[in-house]
């Protein structure tokens, strides 16, 4: 959803080719950067944007002093750009080289493309599709992928293409390959695991680094692994939670994007915890996906910076 | 804080001898029971109380269907008792035998006696002493015990006796013995570990079963063990919490009484998490102690039933 | 959803005629009572149920000491009933006469029938229909009524009948009459105003006393009336909320069933508040409807007792 | 706690004279600005700071698009300042003139001086004094003022001067004058009304514009006025809250700084609500005071921007 400098990683530029006479949001750009903390970064970027006629609408920054790393998110308006997007990008890339930055730049006229992976639970899928339909999630949803047929009617309700990719232990790798082809075909930017009950292979997540969001039905790092609501019931906890995180090679240990909890008590049997859990899961996943889409999330090490 | 039947455990009766012309609360009794789930328990107890002229003010109950266990808390008014407390107790004990109940009965004219154990952090101590002074905690606090001198002035501020019991690896068991003697001398009913940085021996907790409350500065079972706020910072969690639980032989694994969380973000360094943690810790500990004092907590297995 | 005694009001008995060899829930009865606080009520009801062979599964009670009123909710199992439902009801009604009780009794083999009223906002409708479909709300939804055509496709998605009843200032009373006929035709027990943008006449709400639930998109009693999110933005509040309440003749002033809030900040423009508000609204409405359906709500004066 | 430009208001410079070889925080400056939204503001300030050798540590900004107003908070390190504080201030003031800014600049070697006003409730006073003592609030507390003698011992516990200024209807204005003299004598920057049960005159608040923080024991704008917990109980609300706001001439209507709520139920009588309220009040007030002290709060119209 971005370009990244050679030094800092790959480059991707989204949106440049889409400029047209679309309405105002087309003029909104978002710049995300992360680099070793040095003097003058803020001034340099402000100067570049100002010099090109871009108006800074908002700027959030964070300094992780133990890591010595600097993070910034700048939203700017290009309506009165004195030059053009390409010149601006060149200037940003030059600064990026100078400060050893990872850079991601995107324009609001590009809508990220999301594939939703599900199995048989419907609550997260309904919630994401409703949020998308309501305009809350500014993205395209070209595809729902599932290892079961169960939720096809819901995708159809919302007019979204549904792909059944059944998976057995034997076919897993081949079927993952098929999934990857679907993602590529549909130019998918982000995969959302909306209670998808298959563990992705490290090869899969490596292809979409920090571009696969999982909802874990627990307050990580408590209750890692299966049946967390039963674990929670067994332990007699007074709160249950949910965690949205980027999926990485290590199951349930990727960078956490968002968490929330809901109150529980001795009155709740495992079924009640599951019911309460559904509400937290969909709320947490909805926020994490929105923040990712709006380019509010930066990853550093195994943690996230979220510019809410 | 209770009597317990031979079948179900020990018996303790508190408050009976204290009856006097003290004001109205003296007439309030609280009955806590736990027994295998059988038909007719509720009716039997209601009948006994009604028959003796006790007026039931409130009754909460819980049925743990997987454990097949029944729990009830009944608060009653003895102002118009047709008999006397002793007859009532006898009738309750007979029912207890019949239903294989654990029973605890107490009267509001008895104030439980609490010892607070601390080390060097003052926030939980201040909070408990303030809540006690404000009348929020209906108890006596005869004693603050510490392995450091640091907090003596706070105990003095509130007019509470402070006992310094320094502990080294070598003296630990002997000093614990001294602590137990202090507790016995002061007829202590409940020990509150208000950020007491020593691990109690299994012998100690065995002497005060479910009568030692600890505040764990983390959302258990996440971050068991030391420096949980640093662990939380390392893991990049978006919420931090605190857990009040009964201390048992297994560190940090006793029955949970109360938990809460507070929102955190990438902006919080470990010191911020510690600051936020202080607020959650004292709130959670304050509630747990109040509920215990008000006889709202029942333990079954490794879990609690809390009749809030 | 209940019967009420002559003294206390109307009587309604639901579910008796439905007894059949349906599965186990058919044997679950729920008794709600409210009466002037007197000695012996708890014992009398426990005795009646026990005497008829009904097993009390849970019993919650509340005593409003300033009003001198007593409230109780008893859930019981009739599997081993020694008599039959009719005998049990007679005995309950006799006690009701004796204690001047309002009584409501229902069996789980009766599913309350709900009509959902909407206008053009879809989030509450989606949420209720999803909760219903998922089994979270044990009820029938025979009907969606709207003064607009907008949401017909959603009702169709879920296979629910949709009735368009357009309303203008001139046709309002006549159209309300039509709505009342629809409710009567479909034997509706509860009307849920899921962001229905018409004010019901006092005649309408009088026909469904405490059987119309409204979601107010604000934390009442703040921001009564229209455009509360704009009012909240104007006032610069740091939390926004939602309130589910029974609709009465006085707009926005009926008994409150449930409320919740979500954090807001200067960053939120009115559109953000509306977005956040949607999440609180549907959560709050979902809980209120579930509690009503599960017979957990009692009304006294202008307040509710909610046995969660 | 700041200087303000002639155009935007008064100027105050704090901390300049205190520079010494004190430890590192002395080098931290905080710049708060507010001005009509124009292009180039961010770049201009970044350039000034960078040009003088100040290193920007963090920068938060907000744009209120309906008001057309821009807000920014910049924290910077002056350790390697190429010039000196006075030159830097001059440059900032020039920019302030150019952009029609209100400016406030302070250095961390200046600790704001706070007077706490109380009546007879002690919970907020204890809490503030404990937070101060624990280092959580970086300020001086030279003075506690009260219209009662009740809380003198608490001030003494913490070694803070206590001034009794009794107030009757007749003496009110004269006594307020005396209070103002005390504030002036002790160079007080901020007055905290920690449940001070007297209404300040408009003359008083006009002397300390946005420098008097009040805790209102309610979730404003609900329950404005007296006895809000009784009002809340009467209305049967399911949440109670507290609001910290700047005191202005209009009682309870000044800009809101922070709010929070706690769950309530039918079980809570007014005394329980008061108890719960105490916990919310002190938490909310503690945050508001800390944010003010750390220069995180900007006022615009009747609203605040809080850079948490």
Tab-separated table of N, CA and C in Angstrom, chain A residues 92-175:
chain	number	residue	atom	x	y	z
A	92	UNK	N	10.898	13.230	-2.010
A	92	UNK	CA	10.747	12.403	-0.805
A	92	UNK	C	11.774	11.274	-0.820
A	93	UNK	N	11.957	10.670	-1.996
A	93	UNK	CA	12.903	9.549	-2.069
A	93	UNK	C	14.328	10.015	-1.793
A	94	UNK	N	14.658	11.200	-2.233
A	94	UNK	CA	15.992	11.726	-1.926
A	94	UNK	C	16.190	11.889	-0.421
A	95	UNK	N	15.160	12.445	0.235
A	95	UNK	CA	15.240	12.570	1.701
A	95	UNK	C	15.329	11.192	2.338
A	96	UNK	N	14.593	10.268	1.762
A	96	UNK	CA	14.597	8.907	2.307
A	96	UNK	C	16.000	8.325	2.250
A	97	UNK	N	16.678	8.543	1.152
A	97	UNK	CA	18.052	8.054	1.036
A	97	UNK	C	18.945	8.701	2.084
A	98	UNK	N	18.777	10.009	2.219
A	98	UNK	CA	19.607	10.754	3.139
A	98	UNK	C	19.422	10.281	4.584
A	99	UNK	N	18.175	9.998	4.962
A	99	UNK	CA	17.903	9.655	6.366
A	99	UNK	C	17.741	8.152	6.577
A	100	UNK	N	18.019	7.374	5.558
A	100	UNK	CA	17.899	5.918	5.675
A	100	UNK	C	16.480	5.505	6.070
A	101	UNK	N	15.535	6.117	5.392
A	101	UNK	CA	14.123	5.909	5.720
A	101	UNK	C	13.501	4.743	4.973
A	102	UNK	N	12.545	4.086	5.651
A	102	UNK	CA	11.536	3.310	4.951
A	102	UNK	C	10.380	4.257	4.692
A	103	UNK	N	9.896	4.235	3.464
A	103	UNK	CA	8.871	5.212	3.102
A	103	UNK	C	7.677	4.499	2.478
A	104	UNK	N	6.526	4.973	2.773
A	104	UNK	CA	5.325	4.476	2.108
A	104	UNK	C	4.472	5.697	1.786
A	105	UNK	N	4.071	5.796	0.518
A	105	UNK	CA	3.310	6.967	0.090
A	105	UNK	C	2.086	6.481	-0.666
A	106	UNK	N	0.951	7.003	-0.349
A	106	UNK	CA	-0.230	6.584	-1.099
A	106	UNK	C	-1.189	7.756	-1.231
A	107	UNK	N	-2.059	7.665	-2.222
A	107	UNK	CA	-3.047	8.719	-2.446
A	107	UNK	C	-4.436	8.145	-2.255
A	108	UNK	N	-5.319	8.992	-1.780
A	108	UNK	CA	-6.651	8.519	-1.421
A	108	UNK	C	-7.467	8.104	-2.634
A	109	UNK	N	-6.993	8.413	-3.827
A	109	UNK	CA	-7.766	7.946	-4.977
A	109	UNK	C	-7.481	6.476	-5.270
A	110	UNK	N	-6.526	5.910	-4.550
A	110	UNK	CA	-6.338	4.470	-4.649
A	110	UNK	C	-7.015	3.802	-3.464
A	111	UNK	N	-7.902	2.871	-3.739
A	111	UNK	CA	-8.528	2.119	-2.659
A	111	UNK	C	-7.855	0.762	-2.531
A	112	UNK	N	-7.295	0.460	-1.367
A	112	UNK	CA	-6.641	-0.834	-1.185
A	112	UNK	C	-7.628	-1.970	-1.433
A	113	UNK	N	-7.122	-3.072	-1.922
A	113	UNK	CA	-7.954	-4.223	-2.285
A	113	UNK	C	-7.762	-5.337	-1.256
A	114	UNK	N	-8.862	-5.761	-0.689
A	114	UNK	CA	-8.826	-6.677	0.446
A	114	UNK	C	-9.478	-8.011	0.120
A	115	UNK	N	-8.796	-9.083	0.485
A	115	UNK	CA	-9.425	-10.407	0.430
A	115	UNK	C	-9.705	-10.858	1.849
A	116	UNK	N	-10.906	-11.365	2.060
A	116	UNK	CA	-11.287	-11.841	3.391
A	116	UNK	C	-11.302	-13.360	3.385
A	117	UNK	N	-10.531	-13.952	4.289
A	117	UNK	CA	-10.487	-15.415	4.415
A	117	UNK	C	-11.364	-15.822	5.596
A	118	UNK	N	-12.241	-16.780	5.368
A	118	UNK	CA	-13.112	-17.240	6.446
A	118	UNK	C	-13.214	-18.760	6.435
A	119	UNK	N	-13.766	-19.278	7.514
A	119	UNK	CA	-14.088	-20.702	7.549
A	119	UNK	C	-15.589	-20.840	7.741
A	120	UNK	N	-16.046	-21.024	8.979
A	120	UNK	CA	-17.484	-21.239	9.152
A	120	UNK	C	-18.143	-20.218	10.078
A	121	UNK	N	-17.373	-19.477	10.840
A	121	UNK	CA	-17.968	-18.449	11.698
A	121	UNK	C	-18.279	-17.233	10.855
A	122	UNK	N	-19.451	-16.662	11.049
A	122	UNK	CA	-19.879	-15.594	10.142
A	122	UNK	C	-19.777	-14.181	10.721
A	123	UNK	N	-19.577	-14.039	12.018
A	123	UNK	CA	-19.738	-12.709	12.618
A	123	UNK	C	-18.728	-11.690	12.107
A	124	UNK	N	-17.475	-12.098	11.956
A	124	UNK	CA	-16.483	-11.131	11.474
A	124	UNK	C	-16.721	-10.802	10.003
A	125	UNK	N	-17.116	-11.796	9.243
A	125	UNK	CA	-17.375	-11.548	7.825
A	125	UNK	C	-18.527	-10.553	7.651
A	126	UNK	N	-19.641	-10.823	8.332
A	126	UNK	CA	-20.772	-9.892	8.254
A	126	UNK	C	-20.340	-8.479	8.625
A	127	UNK	N	-19.578	-8.423	9.682
A	127	UNK	CA	-19.211	-7.110	10.194
A	127	UNK	C	-18.335	-6.355	9.204
A	128	UNK	N	-17.364	-7.026	8.641
A	128	UNK	CA	-16.479	-6.358	7.678
A	128	UNK	C	-17.261	-5.949	6.439
A	129	UNK	N	-18.133	-6.835	5.963
A	129	UNK	CA	-18.876	-6.506	4.745
A	129	UNK	C	-19.850	-5.365	5.005
A	130	UNK	N	-20.462	-5.356	6.196
A	130	UNK	CA	-21.339	-4.242	6.504
A	130	UNK	C	-20.536	-2.941	6.621
A	131	UNK	N	-19.386	-2.991	7.265
A	131	UNK	CA	-18.583	-1.770	7.404
A	131	UNK	C	-18.107	-1.271	6.034
A	132	UNK	N	-17.804	-2.233	5.160
A	132	UNK	CA	-17.387	-1.844	3.815
A	132	UNK	C	-18.543	-1.183	3.069
A	133	UNK	N	-19.678	-1.847	3.139
A	133	UNK	CA	-20.867	-1.338	2.432
A	133	UNK	C	-21.284	0.034	2.958
A	134	UNK	N	-21.104	0.240	4.250
A	134	UNK	CA	-21.536	1.507	4.854
A	134	UNK	C	-20.557	2.642	4.569
A	135	UNK	N	-19.431	2.317	3.937
A	135	UNK	CA	-18.464	3.369	3.627
A	135	UNK	C	-17.440	3.584	4.728
A	136	UNK	N	-17.541	2.807	5.792
A	136	UNK	CA	-16.618	2.990	6.910
A	136	UNK	C	-15.203	2.524	6.539
A	137	UNK	N	-15.143	1.486	5.724
A	137	UNK	CA	-13.844	0.980	5.259
A	137	UNK	C	-13.647	1.414	3.807
A	138	UNK	N	-12.746	2.346	3.585
A	138	UNK	CA	-12.485	2.823	2.218
A	138	UNK	C	-11.562	1.837	1.509
A	139	UNK	N	-12.156	0.805	0.938
A	139	UNK	CA	-11.367	-0.217	0.255
A	139	UNK	C	-12.252	-0.937	-0.750
A	140	UNK	N	-11.618	-1.769	-1.557
A	140	UNK	CA	-12.363	-2.691	-2.397
A	140	UNK	C	-12.289	-4.076	-1.767
A	141	UNK	N	-13.373	-4.842	-1.888
A	141	UNK	CA	-13.325	-6.228	-1.424
A	141	UNK	C	-13.641	-7.131	-2.618
A	142	UNK	N	-12.621	-7.457	-3.410
A	142	UNK	CA	-12.898	-8.243	-4.623
A	142	UNK	C	-13.206	-9.704	-4.331
A	143	UNK	N	-12.950	-10.180	-3.105
A	143	UNK	CA	-12.857	-11.626	-2.943
A	143	UNK	C	-13.055	-12.070	-1.508
A	144	UNK	N	-13.895	-13.097	-1.345
A	144	UNK	CA	-13.932	-13.842	-0.077
A	144	UNK	C	-13.433	-15.251	-0.375
A	145	UNK	N	-12.493	-15.734	0.407
A	145	UNK	CA	-11.931	-17.076	0.208
A	145	UNK	C	-12.276	-17.913	1.426
A	146	UNK	N	-12.680	-19.150	1.189
A	146	UNK	CA	-12.983	-20.009	2.341
A	146	UNK	C	-12.627	-21.456	2.060
A	147	UNK	N	-12.266	-22.165	3.102
A	147	UNK	CA	-12.068	-23.613	2.975
A	147	UNK	C	-13.376	-24.380	3.168
A	148	UNK	N	-14.458	-23.653	3.324
A	148	UNK	CA	-15.776	-24.279	3.433
A	148	UNK	C	-16.754	-23.536	2.536
A	149	UNK	N	-17.855	-24.202	2.237
A	149	UNK	CA	-18.905	-23.567	1.410
A	149	UNK	C	-19.852	-22.724	2.267
A	150	UNK	N	-19.789	-22.923	3.586
A	150	UNK	CA	-20.820	-22.416	4.498
A	150	UNK	C	-21.222	-20.955	4.283
A	151	UNK	N	-20.250	-20.107	4.097
A	151	UNK	CA	-20.561	-18.676	4.115
A	151	UNK	C	-20.780	-18.066	2.728
A	152	UNK	N	-20.848	-18.934	1.706
A	152	UNK	CA	-21.082	-18.417	0.353
A	152	UNK	C	-22.312	-17.503	0.295
A	153	UNK	N	-23.421	-17.865	0.944
A	153	UNK	CA	-24.614	-16.995	0.826
A	153	UNK	C	-24.376	-15.578	1.345
A	154	UNK	N	-23.548	-15.455	2.347
A	154	UNK	CA	-23.301	-14.109	2.874
A	154	UNK	C	-22.525	-13.276	1.864
A	155	UNK	N	-21.504	-13.867	1.270
A	155	UNK	CA	-20.765	-13.138	0.235
A	155	UNK	C	-21.731	-12.726	-0.867
A	156	UNK	N	-22.612	-13.661	-1.218
A	156	UNK	CA	-23.569	-13.353	-2.304
A	156	UNK	C	-24.499	-12.205	-1.899
A	157	UNK	N	-24.974	-12.218	-0.638
A	157	UNK	CA	-25.823	-11.127	-0.138
A	157	UNK	C	-25.210	-9.770	-0.436
A	158	UNK	N	-23.895	-9.703	-0.263
A	158	UNK	CA	-23.211	-8.417	-0.421
A	158	UNK	C	-22.605	-8.254	-1.815
A	159	UNK	N	-22.895	-9.228	-2.689
A	159	UNK	CA	-22.417	-9.102	-4.062
A	159	UNK	C	-20.919	-9.259	-4.214
A	160	UNK	N	-20.306	-10.046	-3.334
A	160	UNK	CA	-18.855	-10.252	-3.402
A	160	UNK	C	-18.568	-11.663	-3.907
A	161	UNK	N	-17.540	-11.776	-4.753
A	161	UNK	CA	-17.152	-13.088	-5.277
A	161	UNK	C	-16.646	-13.992	-4.146
A	162	UNK	N	-17.083	-15.254	-4.166
A	162	UNK	CA	-16.714	-16.215	-3.124
A	162	UNK	C	-15.939	-17.354	-3.762
A	163	UNK	N	-14.766	-17.648	-3.244
A	163	UNK	CA	-13.960	-18.758	-3.783
A	163	UNK	C	-13.813	-19.838	-2.733
A	164	UNK	N	-14.294	-21.018	-3.060
A	164	UNK	CA	-14.136	-22.156	-2.158
A	164	UNK	C	-12.817	-22.849	-2.465
A	165	UNK	N	-11.916	-22.847	-1.488
A	165	UNK	CA	-10.633	-23.535	-1.655
A	165	UNK	C	-10.508	-24.548	-0.512
A	166	UNK	N	-11.089	-25.745	-0.729
A	166	UNK	CA	-11.055	-26.746	0.346
A	166	UNK	C	-9.620	-27.168	0.637
A	167	UNK	N	-9.357	-27.476	1.894
A	167	UNK	CA	-7.997	-27.802	2.306
A	167	UNK	C	-7.985	-29.059	3.163
A	168	UNK	N	-7.157	-30.007	2.788
A	168	UNK	CA	-6.897	-31.154	3.652
A	168	UNK	C	-5.411	-31.118	3.974
A	169	UNK	N	-4.999	-31.953	4.903
A	169	UNK	CA	-3.579	-31.956	5.246
A	169	UNK	C	-2.724	-32.185	3.992
A	170	UNK	N	-3.212	-33.082	3.116
A	170	UNK	CA	-2.414	-33.432	1.941
A	170	UNK	C	-2.375	-32.290	0.928
A	171	UNK	N	-3.499	-31.595	0.797
A	171	UNK	CA	-3.587	-30.610	-0.288
A	171	UNK	C	-3.181	-29.217	0.158
A	172	UNK	N	-2.803	-29.076	1.417
A	172	UNK	CA	-2.637	-27.741	1.997
A	172	UNK	C	-1.723	-26.843	1.163
A	173	UNK	N	-0.529	-27.337	0.862
A	173	UNK	CA	0.429	-26.453	0.181
A	173	UNK	C	-0.047	-26.099	-1.228
A	174	UNK	N	-0.577	-27.087	-1.912
A	174	UNK	CA	-1.082	-26.830	-3.266
A	174	UNK	C	-2.236	-25.823	-3.231
A	175	UNK	N	-3.094	-25.981	-2.236
A	175	UNK	CA	-4.252	-25.094	-2.160
A	175	UNK	C	-3.829	-23.685	-1.742
